XYZ file of C-alpha atoms in Angstrom:
337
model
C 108.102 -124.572 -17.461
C 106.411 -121.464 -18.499
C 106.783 -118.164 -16.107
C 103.045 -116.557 -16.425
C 102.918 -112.772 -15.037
C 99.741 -111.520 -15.117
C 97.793 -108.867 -13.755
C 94.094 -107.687 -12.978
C 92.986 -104.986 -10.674
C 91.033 -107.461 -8.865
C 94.399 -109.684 -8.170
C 96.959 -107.411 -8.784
C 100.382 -108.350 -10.260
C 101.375 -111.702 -9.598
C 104.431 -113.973 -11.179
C 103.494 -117.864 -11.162
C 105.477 -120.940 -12.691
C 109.165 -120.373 -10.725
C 110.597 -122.800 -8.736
C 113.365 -122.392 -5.943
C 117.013 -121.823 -7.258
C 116.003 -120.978 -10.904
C 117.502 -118.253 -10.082
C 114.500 -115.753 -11.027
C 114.522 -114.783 -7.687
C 117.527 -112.530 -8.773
C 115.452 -110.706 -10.916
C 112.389 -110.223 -9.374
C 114.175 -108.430 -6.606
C 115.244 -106.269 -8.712
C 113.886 -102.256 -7.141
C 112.810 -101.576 -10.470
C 109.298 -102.482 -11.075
C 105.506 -101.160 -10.643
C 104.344 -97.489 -10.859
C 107.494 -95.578 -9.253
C 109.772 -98.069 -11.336
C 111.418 -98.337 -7.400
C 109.541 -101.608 -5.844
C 110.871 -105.223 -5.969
C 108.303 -108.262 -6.549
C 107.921 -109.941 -2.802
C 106.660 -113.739 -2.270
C 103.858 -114.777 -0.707
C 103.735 -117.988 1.265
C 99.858 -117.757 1.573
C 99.987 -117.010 -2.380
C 102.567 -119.329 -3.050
C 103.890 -116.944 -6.136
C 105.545 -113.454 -6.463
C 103.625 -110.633 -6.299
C 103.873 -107.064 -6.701
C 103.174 -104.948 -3.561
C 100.234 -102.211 -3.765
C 99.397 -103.337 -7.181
C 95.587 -104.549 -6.612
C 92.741 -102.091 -7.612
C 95.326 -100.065 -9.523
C 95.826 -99.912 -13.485
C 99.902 -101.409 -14.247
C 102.145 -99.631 -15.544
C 103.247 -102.210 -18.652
C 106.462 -101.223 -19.662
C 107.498 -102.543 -16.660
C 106.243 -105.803 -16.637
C 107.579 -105.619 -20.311
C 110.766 -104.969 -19.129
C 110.185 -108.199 -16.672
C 109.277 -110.488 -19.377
C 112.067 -109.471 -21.319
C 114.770 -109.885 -18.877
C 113.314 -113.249 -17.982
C 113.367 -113.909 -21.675
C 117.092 -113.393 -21.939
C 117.869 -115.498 -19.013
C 116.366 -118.508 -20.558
C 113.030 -118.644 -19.776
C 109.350 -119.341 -21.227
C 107.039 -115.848 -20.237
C 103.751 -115.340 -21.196
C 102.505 -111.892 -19.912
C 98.571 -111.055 -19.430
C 97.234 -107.649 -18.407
C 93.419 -106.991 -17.465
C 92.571 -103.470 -16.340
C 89.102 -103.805 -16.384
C 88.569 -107.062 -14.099
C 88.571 -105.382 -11.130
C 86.717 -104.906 -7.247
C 84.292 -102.252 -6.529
C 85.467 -99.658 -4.466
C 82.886 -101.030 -1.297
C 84.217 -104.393 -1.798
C 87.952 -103.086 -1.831
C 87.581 -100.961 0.773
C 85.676 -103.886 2.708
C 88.638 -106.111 2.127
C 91.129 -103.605 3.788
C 89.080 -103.004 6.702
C 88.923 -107.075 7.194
C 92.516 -107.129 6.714
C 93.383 -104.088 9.395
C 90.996 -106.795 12.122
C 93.341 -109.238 11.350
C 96.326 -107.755 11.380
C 95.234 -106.565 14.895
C 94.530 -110.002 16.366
C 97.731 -110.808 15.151
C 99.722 -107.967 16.611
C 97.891 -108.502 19.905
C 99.250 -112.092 20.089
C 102.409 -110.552 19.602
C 102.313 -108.379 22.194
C 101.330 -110.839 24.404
C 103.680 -113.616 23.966
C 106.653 -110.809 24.538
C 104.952 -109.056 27.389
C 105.070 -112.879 28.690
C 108.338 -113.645 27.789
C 109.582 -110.053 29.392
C 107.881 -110.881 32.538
C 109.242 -114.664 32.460
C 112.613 -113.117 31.630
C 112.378 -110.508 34.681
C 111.626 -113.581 37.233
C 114.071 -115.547 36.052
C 116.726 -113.365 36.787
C 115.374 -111.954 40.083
C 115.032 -115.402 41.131
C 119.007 -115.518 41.148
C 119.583 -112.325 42.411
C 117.137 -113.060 45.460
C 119.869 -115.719 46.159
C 122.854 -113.338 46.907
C 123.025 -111.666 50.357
C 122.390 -108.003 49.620
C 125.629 -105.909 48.374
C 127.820 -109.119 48.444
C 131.079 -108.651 46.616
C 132.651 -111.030 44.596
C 135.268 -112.552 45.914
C 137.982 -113.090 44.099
C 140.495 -116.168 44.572
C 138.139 -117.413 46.814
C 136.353 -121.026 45.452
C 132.875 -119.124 45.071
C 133.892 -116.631 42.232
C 133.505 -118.466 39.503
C 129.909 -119.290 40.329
C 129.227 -115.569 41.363
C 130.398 -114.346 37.762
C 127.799 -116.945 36.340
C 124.864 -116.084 38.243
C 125.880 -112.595 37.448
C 125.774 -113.145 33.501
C 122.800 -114.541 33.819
C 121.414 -112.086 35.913
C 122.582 -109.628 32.917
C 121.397 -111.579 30.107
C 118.353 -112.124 31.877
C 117.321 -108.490 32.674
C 118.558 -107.703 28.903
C 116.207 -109.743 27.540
C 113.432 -108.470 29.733
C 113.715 -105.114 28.400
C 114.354 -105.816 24.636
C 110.967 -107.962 25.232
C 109.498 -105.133 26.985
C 110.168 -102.890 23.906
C 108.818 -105.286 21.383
C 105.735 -105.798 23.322
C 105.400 -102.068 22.860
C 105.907 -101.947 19.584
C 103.198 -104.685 18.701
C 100.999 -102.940 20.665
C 101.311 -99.606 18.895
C 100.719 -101.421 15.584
C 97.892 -103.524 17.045
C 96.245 -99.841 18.263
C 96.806 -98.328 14.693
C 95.502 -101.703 13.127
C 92.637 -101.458 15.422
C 91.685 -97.874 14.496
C 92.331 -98.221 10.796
C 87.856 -98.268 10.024
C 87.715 -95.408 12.632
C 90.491 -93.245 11.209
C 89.442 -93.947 7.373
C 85.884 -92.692 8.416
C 86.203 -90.328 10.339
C 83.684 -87.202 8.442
C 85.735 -84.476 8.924
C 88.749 -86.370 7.123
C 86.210 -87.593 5.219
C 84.801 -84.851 3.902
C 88.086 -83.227 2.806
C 88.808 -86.667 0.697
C 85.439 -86.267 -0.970
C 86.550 -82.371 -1.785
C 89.670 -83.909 -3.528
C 87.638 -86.762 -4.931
C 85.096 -84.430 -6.780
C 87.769 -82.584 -7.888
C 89.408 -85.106 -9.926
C 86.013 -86.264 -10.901
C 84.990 -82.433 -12.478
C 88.951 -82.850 -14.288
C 87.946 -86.214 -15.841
C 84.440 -84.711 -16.981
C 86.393 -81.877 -18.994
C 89.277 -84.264 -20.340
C 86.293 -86.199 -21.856
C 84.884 -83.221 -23.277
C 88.190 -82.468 -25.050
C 88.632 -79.299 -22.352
C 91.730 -78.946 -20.140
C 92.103 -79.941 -16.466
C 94.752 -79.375 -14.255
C 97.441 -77.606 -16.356
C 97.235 -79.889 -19.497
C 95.196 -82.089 -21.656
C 93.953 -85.581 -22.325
C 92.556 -87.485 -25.536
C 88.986 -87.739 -25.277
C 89.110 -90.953 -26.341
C 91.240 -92.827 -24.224
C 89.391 -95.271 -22.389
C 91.217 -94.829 -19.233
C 88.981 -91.864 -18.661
C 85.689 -94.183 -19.247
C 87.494 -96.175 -16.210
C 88.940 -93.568 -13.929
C 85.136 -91.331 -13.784
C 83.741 -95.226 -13.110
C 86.129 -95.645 -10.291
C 85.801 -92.061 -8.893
C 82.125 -92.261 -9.145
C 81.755 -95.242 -7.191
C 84.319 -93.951 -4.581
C 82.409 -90.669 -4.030
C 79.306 -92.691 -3.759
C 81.029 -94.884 -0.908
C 82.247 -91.415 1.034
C 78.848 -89.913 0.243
C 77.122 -92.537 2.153
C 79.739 -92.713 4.758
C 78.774 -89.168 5.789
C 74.903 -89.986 5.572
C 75.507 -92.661 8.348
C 77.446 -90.117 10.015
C 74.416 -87.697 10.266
C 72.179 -90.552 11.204
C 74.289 -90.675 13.958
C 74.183 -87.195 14.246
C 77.544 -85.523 13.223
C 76.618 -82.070 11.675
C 77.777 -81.405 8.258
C 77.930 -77.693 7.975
C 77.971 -75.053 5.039
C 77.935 -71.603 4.286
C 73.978 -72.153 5.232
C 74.196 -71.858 8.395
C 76.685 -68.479 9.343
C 76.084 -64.868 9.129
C 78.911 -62.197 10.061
C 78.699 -61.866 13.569
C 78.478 -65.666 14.480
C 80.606 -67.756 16.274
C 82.647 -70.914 15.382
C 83.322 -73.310 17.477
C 87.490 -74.506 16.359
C 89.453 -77.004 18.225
C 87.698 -75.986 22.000
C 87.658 -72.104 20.996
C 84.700 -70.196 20.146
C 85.558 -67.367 17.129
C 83.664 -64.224 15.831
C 83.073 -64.579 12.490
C 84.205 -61.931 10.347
C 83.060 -63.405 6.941
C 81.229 -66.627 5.392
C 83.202 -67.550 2.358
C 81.690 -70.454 0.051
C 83.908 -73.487 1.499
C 85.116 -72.091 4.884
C 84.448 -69.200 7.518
C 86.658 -66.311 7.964
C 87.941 -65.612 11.842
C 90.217 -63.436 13.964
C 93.714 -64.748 13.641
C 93.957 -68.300 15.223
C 96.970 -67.490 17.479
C 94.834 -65.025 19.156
C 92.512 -68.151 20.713
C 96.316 -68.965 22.988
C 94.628 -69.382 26.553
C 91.219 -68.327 25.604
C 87.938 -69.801 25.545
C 85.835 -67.038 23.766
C 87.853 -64.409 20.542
C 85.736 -61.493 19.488
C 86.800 -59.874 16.488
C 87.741 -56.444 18.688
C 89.892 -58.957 20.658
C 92.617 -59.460 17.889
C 95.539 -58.481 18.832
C 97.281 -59.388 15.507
C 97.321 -55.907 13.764
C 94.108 -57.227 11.801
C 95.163 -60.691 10.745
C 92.633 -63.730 10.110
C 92.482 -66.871 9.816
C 90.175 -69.255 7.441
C 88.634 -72.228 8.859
C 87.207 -74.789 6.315
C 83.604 -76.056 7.110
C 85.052 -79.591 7.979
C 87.058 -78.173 10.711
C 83.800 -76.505 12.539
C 82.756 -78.031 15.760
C 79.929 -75.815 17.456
C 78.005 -72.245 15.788
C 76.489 -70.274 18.041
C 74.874 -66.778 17.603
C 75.375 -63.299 18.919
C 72.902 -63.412 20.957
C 73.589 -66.928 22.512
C 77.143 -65.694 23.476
C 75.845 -63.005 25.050
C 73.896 -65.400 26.876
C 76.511 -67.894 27.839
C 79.161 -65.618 27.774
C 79.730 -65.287 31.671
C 80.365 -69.051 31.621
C 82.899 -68.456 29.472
C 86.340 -67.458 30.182
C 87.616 -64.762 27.779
């Protein structure tokens, strides 16, 4: 039977055509495939094949499934291998996926969490339900007929309260996971985090640009013509646009996206519950008395730094709250300095 490993950015990297105790298993186990050259090929019951994990929506690295096919080659075996970079998801439909996937995986921890909350409560009763049974501070007594019984009940009573705390624990655990699972669309949009992805995003985008025009980016060069670039300014173009919108629902709802627009020296910032003079408006960020000076204090002038002179930057994503001079002189008593 023929081994087929093939591999689309849509799909990812998957291994069909093995059967139990052919004794690829040994192979594909092997902590030597994918990007790093570190991960092992995992199966998948809802698949039913091997797969490689993390590989969807990402280009393979080939010599590695080379190296694969090869080594199942010299262990007997018919291997076909078929890579296709450019059948892939877009970005909104990948990204839709995962947050589909993080819902699920909460439901599922929940359950979790709720059968060993059950079982830790079952596990607690059980054992009290003996120990109510024993007169309070009773001894054993040994050599008398009732011992052995005594050192039963209390093993069980042991084993009993054991298992209500390891239960205990793994409820917690599933519902840490279930929490993170839960948050995983609020955390990935959140606009100040994403705002600083779309900073990084355009970024690589401006490096691709200049690779394509033959320039250097980032320390080094590229060939102009290797399509990888046509594909990696695709995929960063549709990613921005994704972000981009993210934010726009963002100030629908009405977060505040602000910019160098909107401070003059003299200002104040509002960053992380403290309000900060501002000593200069820089293109990406504002320019404030040193942040250790806002320890215990609502309100920082920039007379008020008591850091020989030192300042601190804070990046327009960070900003919660501007107000003027004049409206901290107006709201200043209110405020604790």
């Amino acid at each position: 039977m023929t081994i087929e490993i093939t591999h689309t950015r849509r799909e990812g990297t998957l291994i069909e055509g093995t059967a139990r105790g052919d004794r690829t298993a040994e192979i594909l186990k092997l902590r030597e495939y994918g990007r790093t050259g570190r991960q092992p090929f995992c199966w998948s019951r809802n698949l039913g094949c091997w797969y490689l994990p993390h590989s969807r929506d990402h280009a393979t690295h080939t010599p590695s499934l080379e190296l694969l096919a090869q080594r199942l080659r010299d262990a007997g075996f018919e291997v076909t291998l078929s890579v296709d970079n450019a059948d892939r998801r877009s970005f909104s439909e990948a990204e839709q996926d995962r947050e589909d996937r993080a819902q699920d995986r909460a439901e599922r921890f929940g359950g979790y969490a709720d059968n060993a909350a059950r079982n830790s409560e079952t596990a607690w009763k059980s054992g009290r339900a003996i120990a109510d049974h024993i007169p309070f501070g009773q001894p054993i007594l040994v050599g008398h007929h009732s011992e052995r019984r005594a050192r039963r009940d209390q093993e069980r009573i042991d084993n009993a309260m054991r298992k209500s705390v390891s239960e205990h624990d793994r409820a917690q655990h599933w519902s840490d996971r279930e929490r993170a699972a839960a948050n995983y669309e609020r955390f990935r949009k959140d606009p100040g985090r994403t705002l600083r992805r779309l900073d990084k995003l355009q970024a690589d985008l401006r490096a691709v640009e200049k690779w394509q025009r033959g320039e250097s980016a980032k320390g080094y060069a590229r060939n102009p013509a290797d399509p990888k670039l046509v594909t990696e300014h695709q995929e960063l173009t549709e990613e921005i646009g994704h972000w981009e919108q993210v934010i726009k629902d963002a100030e629908a709802k009405g977060f505040k996206v602000w910019s160098k627009a909107d401070f003059q020296r003299g200002d104040f910032v509002r960053c992380r519950g403290t309000w900060y003079e501002v000593l200069r408006v820089n293109a990406k960020s504002v320019t404030i008395p040193h942040i250790h000076n806002g320890v215990g204090k609502t309100v920082v002038r920039a007379e008020g730094n008591r850091l020989d002179g030192w300042t601190w930057t804070v990046p327009y994503d960070d900003v919660s709250g501007r107000r003027s001079a004049d409206e901290m002189r107006q709201t200043a008593p209110a405020d604790a300095e």
